[in-house]
Coordinates of C-alpha atoms in Angstrom, one line a residue:
X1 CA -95.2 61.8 126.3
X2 CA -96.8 59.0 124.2
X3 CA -98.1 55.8 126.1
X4 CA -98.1 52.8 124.4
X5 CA -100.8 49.8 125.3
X6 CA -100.3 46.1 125.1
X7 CA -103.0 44.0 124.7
X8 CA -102.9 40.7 125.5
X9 CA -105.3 37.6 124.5
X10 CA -106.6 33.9 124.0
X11 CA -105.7 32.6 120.7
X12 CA -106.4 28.8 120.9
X13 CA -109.4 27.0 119.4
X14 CA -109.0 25.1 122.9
X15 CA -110.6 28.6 124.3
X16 CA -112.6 29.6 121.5
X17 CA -110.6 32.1 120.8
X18 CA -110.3 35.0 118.2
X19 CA -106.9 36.6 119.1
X20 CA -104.2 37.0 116.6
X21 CA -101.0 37.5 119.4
X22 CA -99.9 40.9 121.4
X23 CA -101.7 43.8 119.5
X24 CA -99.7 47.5 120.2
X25 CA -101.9 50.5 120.3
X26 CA -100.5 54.5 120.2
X27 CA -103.0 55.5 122.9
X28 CA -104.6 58.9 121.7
X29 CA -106.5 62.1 123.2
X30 CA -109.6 61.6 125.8
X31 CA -112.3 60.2 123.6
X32 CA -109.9 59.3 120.4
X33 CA -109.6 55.7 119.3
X34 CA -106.1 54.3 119.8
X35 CA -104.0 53.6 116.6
X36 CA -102.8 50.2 115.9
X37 CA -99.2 49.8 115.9
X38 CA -98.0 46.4 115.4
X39 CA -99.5 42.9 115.8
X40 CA -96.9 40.3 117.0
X41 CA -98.6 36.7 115.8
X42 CA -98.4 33.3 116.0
X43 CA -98.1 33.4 119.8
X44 CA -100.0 31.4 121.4
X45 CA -102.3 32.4 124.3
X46 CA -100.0 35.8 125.6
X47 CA -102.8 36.0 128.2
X48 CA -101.3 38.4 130.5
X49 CA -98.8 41.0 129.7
X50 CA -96.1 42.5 132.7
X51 CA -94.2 45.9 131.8
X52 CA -90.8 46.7 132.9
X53 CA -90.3 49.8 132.2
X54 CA -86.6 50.8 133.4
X55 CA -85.4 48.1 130.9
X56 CA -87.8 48.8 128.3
X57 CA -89.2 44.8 128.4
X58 CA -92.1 43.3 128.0
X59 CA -92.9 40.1 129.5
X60 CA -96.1 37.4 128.2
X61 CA -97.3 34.6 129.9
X62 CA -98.1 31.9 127.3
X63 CA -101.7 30.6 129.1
X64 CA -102.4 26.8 129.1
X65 CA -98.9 26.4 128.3
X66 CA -95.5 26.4 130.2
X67 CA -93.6 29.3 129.1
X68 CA -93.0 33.3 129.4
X69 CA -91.6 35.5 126.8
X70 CA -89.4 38.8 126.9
X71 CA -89.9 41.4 124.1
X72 CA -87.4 44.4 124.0
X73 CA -89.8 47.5 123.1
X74 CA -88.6 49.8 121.1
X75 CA -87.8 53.3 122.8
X76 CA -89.2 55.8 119.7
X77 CA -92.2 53.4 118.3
X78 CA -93.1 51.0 120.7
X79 CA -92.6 47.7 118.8
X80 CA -92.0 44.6 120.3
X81 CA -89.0 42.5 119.3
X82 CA -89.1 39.1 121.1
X83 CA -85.5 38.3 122.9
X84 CA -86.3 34.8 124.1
X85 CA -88.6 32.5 125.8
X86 CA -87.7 30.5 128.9
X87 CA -90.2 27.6 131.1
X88 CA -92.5 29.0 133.9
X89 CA -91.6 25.6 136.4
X90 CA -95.0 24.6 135.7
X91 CA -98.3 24.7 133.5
X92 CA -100.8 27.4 132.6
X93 CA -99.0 30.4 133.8
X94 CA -101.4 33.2 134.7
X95 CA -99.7 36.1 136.3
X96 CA -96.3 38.1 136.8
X97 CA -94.8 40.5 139.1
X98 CA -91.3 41.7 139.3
X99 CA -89.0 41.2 142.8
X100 CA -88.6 44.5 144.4
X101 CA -85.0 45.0 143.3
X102 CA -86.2 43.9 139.2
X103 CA -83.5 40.7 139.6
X104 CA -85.9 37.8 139.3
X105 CA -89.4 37.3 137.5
X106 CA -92.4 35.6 139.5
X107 CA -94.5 33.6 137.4
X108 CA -98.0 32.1 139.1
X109 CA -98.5 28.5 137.7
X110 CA -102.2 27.6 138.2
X111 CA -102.5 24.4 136.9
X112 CA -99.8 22.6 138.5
X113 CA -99.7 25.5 142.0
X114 CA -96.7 26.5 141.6
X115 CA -94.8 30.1 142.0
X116 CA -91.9 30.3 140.1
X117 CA -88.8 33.0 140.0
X118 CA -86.9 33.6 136.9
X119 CA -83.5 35.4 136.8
X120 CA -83.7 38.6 135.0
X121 CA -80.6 39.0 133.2
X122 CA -78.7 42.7 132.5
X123 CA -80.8 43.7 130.0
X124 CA -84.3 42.4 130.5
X125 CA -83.9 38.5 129.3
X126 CA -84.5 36.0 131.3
X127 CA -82.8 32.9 132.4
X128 CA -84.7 29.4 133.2
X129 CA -86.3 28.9 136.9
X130 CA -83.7 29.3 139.7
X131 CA -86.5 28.7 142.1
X132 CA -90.2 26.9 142.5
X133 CA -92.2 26.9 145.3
X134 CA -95.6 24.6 145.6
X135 CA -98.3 25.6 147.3
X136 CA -99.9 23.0 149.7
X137 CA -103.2 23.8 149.6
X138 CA -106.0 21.2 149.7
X139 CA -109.1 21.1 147.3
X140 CA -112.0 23.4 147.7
X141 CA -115.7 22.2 147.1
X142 CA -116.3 22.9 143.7
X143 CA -115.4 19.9 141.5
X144 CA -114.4 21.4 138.4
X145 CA -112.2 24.5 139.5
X146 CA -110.9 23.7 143.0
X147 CA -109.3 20.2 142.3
X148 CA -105.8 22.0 143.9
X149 CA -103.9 24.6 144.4
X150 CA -104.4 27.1 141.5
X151 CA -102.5 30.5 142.4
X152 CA -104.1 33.4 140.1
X153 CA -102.0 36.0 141.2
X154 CA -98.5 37.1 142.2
X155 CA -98.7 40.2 144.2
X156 CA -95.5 42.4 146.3
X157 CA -95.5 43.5 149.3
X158 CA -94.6 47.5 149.1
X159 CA -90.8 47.5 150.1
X160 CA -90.3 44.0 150.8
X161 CA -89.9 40.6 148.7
X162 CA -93.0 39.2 151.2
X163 CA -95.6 37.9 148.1
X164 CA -99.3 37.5 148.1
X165 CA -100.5 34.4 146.1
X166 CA -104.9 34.4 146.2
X167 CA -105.5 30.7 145.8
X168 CA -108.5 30.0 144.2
X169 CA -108.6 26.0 144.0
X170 CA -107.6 26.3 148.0
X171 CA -109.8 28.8 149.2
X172 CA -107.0 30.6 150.8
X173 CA -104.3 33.4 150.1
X174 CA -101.0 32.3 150.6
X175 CA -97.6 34.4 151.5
X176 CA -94.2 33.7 151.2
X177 CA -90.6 35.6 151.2
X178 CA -87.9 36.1 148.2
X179 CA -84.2 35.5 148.9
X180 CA -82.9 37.6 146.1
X181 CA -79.5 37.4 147.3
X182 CA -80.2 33.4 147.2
X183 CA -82.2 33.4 144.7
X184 CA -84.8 31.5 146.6
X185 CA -88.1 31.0 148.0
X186 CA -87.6 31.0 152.0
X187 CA -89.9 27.7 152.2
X188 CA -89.8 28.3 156.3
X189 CA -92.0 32.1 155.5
X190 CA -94.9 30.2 154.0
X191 CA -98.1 30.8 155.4
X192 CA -101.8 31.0 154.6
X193 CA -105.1 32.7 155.6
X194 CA -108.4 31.1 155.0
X195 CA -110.9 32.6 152.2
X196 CA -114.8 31.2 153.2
X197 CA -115.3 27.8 151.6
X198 CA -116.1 28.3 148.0
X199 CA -115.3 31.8 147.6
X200 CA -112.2 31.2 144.7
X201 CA -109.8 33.8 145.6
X202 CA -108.4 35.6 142.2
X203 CA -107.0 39.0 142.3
X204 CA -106.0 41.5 145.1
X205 CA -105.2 44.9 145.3
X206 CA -103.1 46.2 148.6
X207 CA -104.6 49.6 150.7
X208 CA -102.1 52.7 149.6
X209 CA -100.5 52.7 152.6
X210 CA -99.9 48.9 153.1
X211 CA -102.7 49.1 155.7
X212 CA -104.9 46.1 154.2
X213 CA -105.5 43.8 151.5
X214 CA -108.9 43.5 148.7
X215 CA -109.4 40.3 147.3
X216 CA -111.7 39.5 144.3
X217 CA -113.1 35.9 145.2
X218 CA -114.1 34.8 141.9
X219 CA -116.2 31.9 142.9
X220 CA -118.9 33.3 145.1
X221 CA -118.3 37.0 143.7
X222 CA -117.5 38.7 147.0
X223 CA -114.6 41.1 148.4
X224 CA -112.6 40.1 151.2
X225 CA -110.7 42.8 153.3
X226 CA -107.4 41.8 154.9
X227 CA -106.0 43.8 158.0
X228 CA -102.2 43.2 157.4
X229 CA -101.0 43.2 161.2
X230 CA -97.5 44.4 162.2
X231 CA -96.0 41.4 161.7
X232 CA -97.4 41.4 158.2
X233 CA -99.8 38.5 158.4
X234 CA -103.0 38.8 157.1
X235 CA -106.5 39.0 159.6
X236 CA -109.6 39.3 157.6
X237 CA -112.3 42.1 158.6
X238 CA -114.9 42.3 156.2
X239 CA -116.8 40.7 153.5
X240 CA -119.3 42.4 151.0
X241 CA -121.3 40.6 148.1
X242 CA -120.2 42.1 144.3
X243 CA -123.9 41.5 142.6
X244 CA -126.9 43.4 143.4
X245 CA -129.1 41.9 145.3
X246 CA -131.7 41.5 142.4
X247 CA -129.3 39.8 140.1
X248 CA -130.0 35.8 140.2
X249 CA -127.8 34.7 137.5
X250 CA -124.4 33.3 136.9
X251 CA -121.6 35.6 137.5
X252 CA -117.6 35.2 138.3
X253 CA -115.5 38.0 140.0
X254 CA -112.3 38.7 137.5
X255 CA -110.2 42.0 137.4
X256 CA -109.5 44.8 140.9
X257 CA -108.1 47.8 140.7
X258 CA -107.7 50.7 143.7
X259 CA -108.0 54.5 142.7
X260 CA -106.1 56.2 145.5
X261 CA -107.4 59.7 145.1
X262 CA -110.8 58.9 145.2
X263 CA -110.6 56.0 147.3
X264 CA -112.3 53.5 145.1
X265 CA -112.1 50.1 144.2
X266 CA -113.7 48.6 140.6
X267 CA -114.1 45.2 140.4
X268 CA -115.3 43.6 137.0
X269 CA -117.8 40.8 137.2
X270 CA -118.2 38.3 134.4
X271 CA -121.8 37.1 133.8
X272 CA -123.5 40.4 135.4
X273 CA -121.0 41.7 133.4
X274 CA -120.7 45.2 135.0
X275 CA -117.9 47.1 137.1
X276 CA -118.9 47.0 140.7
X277 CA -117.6 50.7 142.3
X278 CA -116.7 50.3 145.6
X279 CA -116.4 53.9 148.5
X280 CA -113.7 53.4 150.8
X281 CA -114.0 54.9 154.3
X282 CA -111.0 57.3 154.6
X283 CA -110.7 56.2 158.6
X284 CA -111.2 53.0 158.4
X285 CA -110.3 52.0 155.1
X286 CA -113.6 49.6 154.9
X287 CA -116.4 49.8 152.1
X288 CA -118.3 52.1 152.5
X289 CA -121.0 51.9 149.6
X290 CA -121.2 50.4 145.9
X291 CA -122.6 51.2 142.5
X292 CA -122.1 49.5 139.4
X293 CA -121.9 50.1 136.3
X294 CA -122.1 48.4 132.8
X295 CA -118.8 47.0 131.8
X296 CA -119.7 47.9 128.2
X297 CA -119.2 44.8 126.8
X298 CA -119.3 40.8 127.4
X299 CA -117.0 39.3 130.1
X300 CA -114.8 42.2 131.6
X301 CA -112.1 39.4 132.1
X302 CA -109.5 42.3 133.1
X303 CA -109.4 45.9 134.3
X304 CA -106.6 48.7 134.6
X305 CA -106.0 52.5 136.0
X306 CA -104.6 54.4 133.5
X307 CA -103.3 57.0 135.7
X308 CA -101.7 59.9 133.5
X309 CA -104.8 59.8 131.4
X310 CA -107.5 59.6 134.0
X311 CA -109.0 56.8 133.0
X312 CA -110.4 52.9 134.2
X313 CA -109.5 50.2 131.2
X314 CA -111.7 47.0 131.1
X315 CA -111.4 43.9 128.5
X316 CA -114.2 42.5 127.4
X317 CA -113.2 39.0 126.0
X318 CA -116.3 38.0 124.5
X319 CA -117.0 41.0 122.9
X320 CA -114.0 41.7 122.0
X321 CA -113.4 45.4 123.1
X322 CA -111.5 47.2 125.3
X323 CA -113.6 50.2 127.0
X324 CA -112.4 53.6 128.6
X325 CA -113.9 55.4 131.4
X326 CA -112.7 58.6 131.8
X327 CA -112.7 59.7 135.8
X328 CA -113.4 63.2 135.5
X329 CA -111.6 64.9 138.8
X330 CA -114.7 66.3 141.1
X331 CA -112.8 67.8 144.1
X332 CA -111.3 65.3 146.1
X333 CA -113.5 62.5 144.2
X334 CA -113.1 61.0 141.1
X335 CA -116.7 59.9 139.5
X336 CA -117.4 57.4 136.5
X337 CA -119.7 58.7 133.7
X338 CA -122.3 56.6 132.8
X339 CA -121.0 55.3 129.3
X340 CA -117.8 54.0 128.3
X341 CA -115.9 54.8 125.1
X342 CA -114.7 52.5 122.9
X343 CA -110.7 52.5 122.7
X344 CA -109.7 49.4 120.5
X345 CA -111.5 46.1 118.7
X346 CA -109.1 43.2 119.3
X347 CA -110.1 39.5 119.5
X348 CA -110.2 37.6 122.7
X349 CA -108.7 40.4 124.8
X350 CA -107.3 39.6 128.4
X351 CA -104.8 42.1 129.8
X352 CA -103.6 45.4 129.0
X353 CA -100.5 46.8 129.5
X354 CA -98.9 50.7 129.2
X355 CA -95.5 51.8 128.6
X356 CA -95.1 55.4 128.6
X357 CA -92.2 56.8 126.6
X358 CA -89.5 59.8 126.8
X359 CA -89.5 60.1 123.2
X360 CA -91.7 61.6 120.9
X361 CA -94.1 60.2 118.3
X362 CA -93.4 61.5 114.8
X363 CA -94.2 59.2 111.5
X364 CA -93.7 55.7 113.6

């Protein structure tokens, strides 16, 4: 079936930006560039792209800004049609994730820390915010990036509407329950667990079976690991440095993604400018051992799992490239080779997104 992938980007002269707007890609063979599809302009900052796939919708974050977009996508070709834009209950939006029965939108506001759920309407639109929850978290040390609450990340709990928020102007990660039936935050459910002073929480990844939580702490480039206790609270366990040793320069944690089969988690560090691989002990579901690798480009902002096609996706904003490494299957491990390919050239780019089709690519 063909897959379809969304790239997202910075646009703005604000960000020194080179992005033109969403640029679709017809993803191709193992080692075969992708073919450009369409290029929506004249948006401004779509910095990070959410797919829906039973409706066939594409939701954009507009960064720095104060809105989201919905883009129907066509079922044959893949184009994007935009349907509507509605406000995010805040400013700079960062990050999306649907409630688990797809009937409201969660937008992460890091400027103003905020959370924000946004009906979702029959056929993918979306209505403005029927709920906003603000976080009450208190500045961290750093002047410049910690001068609040700045929420970088919406994440589900598997089979509940129980959210993870990593707080990287707070130092903490936050987590709160969805009414859907309501349509509410429950205000009563929030609760926090401390990150070490400094350490910018950003991204997390949850344990396949719901057994424990990554985070990427973007400040002070380490990885956290949650227990999640029965009552679903969060206990942390371990803490392991992303950089070599060796490395004494600037670097910032970004993008995590978890390969279950393998048991690995990648984590892209901007500065070193690598992907740190992290082992996973099977037992205890701790790290194990790293490697890293080169990121093939500048400033690996973000990072996916292409899993029909084997392969990890990083963006490389500076550069402007988007990589593929193919995880070749080696038994019950999945290794990285030592080179990426070279997918797509696409300024500014900060999030990829795949929809996988039923139909069939003919002429489109």
């Amino acid at each position: 079936m063909p897959t379809f992938a969304y790239i997202g980007c910075r646009t703005t002269r604000q960000r020194a930006a080179r992005g033109q707007g969403i640029q679709v890609y017809l993803m191709g063979a193992p080692g075969e560039s992708w073919r450009p599809v369409q290029s929506v302009d004249g948006l401004e900052n779509p910095s990070y792209l959410l797919v829906e796939p039973c409706r066939g919708v594409l939701y954009a974050v507009h960064g720095d800004g104060s809105e989201v977009s919905a883009f129907r996508i066509h079922p044959a070709s893949g184009r994007l049609a935009l349907m509507g834009r509605q406000p995010t209950g805040g400013r700079n939006p960062v990050h999306l994730c649907m409630t688990k029965d797809g009937d409201h939108l969660v937008v992460a506001n890091y400027a103003t820390g905020t959370v924000a759920a946004l009906p979702v309407i029959g056929d993918g639109a979306l209505a403005a915010p029927a709920s906003v929850l603000a976080l009450p978290g208190q500045p961290g040390p750093h002047r410049v990036e910690q001068q609040g609450s700045h929420p970088h990340q919406a994440l589900r709990l598997r089979g509940t509407n129980r959210f993870v928020f990593p707080d990287k102007g707070a130092d903490c990660v936050w987590m709160a329950d969805f009414d859907s039936a309501a349509g509410r935050w429950q205000q009563q459910t929030l609760w926090h667990a401390t990150a070490r002073e400094g350490a910018g929480p950003r991204h997390a990844v949850l344990h396949p079976d719901g057994s424990a939580l990554y985070v990427a702490n973007e400040l002070d480039s380490t990885l956290t690991t949650y227990a999640l206790t029965p009552d679903q609270r969060l206990s942390p366990q371990h803490l392991v440095a992303l950089l070599p040793e060796s490395f004494t320069g600037n670097s910032r944690a970004a993008g995590v993604a978890l390969e279950p089969r393998s048991m690995t988690l990648f984590i892209s560090n901007r500065g070193h400018d690598s992907v740190t691989c992290i082992a996973l002990d099977r037992d205890t579901g701790l790290p194990a051992g790293r490697h890293w690798i080169s990121a093939g480009g500048q400033t690996p902002r973000f990072i996916a799992l292409d899993a029909p096609a084997r392969q990890l996706i990083v963006a490389n904003e500076t550069s402007d490239t988007i990589q593929a490494f193919f995880l070749h299957d080696a038994g019950s491990k999945w290794q990285l080779p030592g080179l990426p390919f070279t997918a797509a050239r696409t300024g500014s780019p900060t999030c990829v997104a795949f929809y996988q089709t039923d139909f069939r690519s003919n002429s489109q």
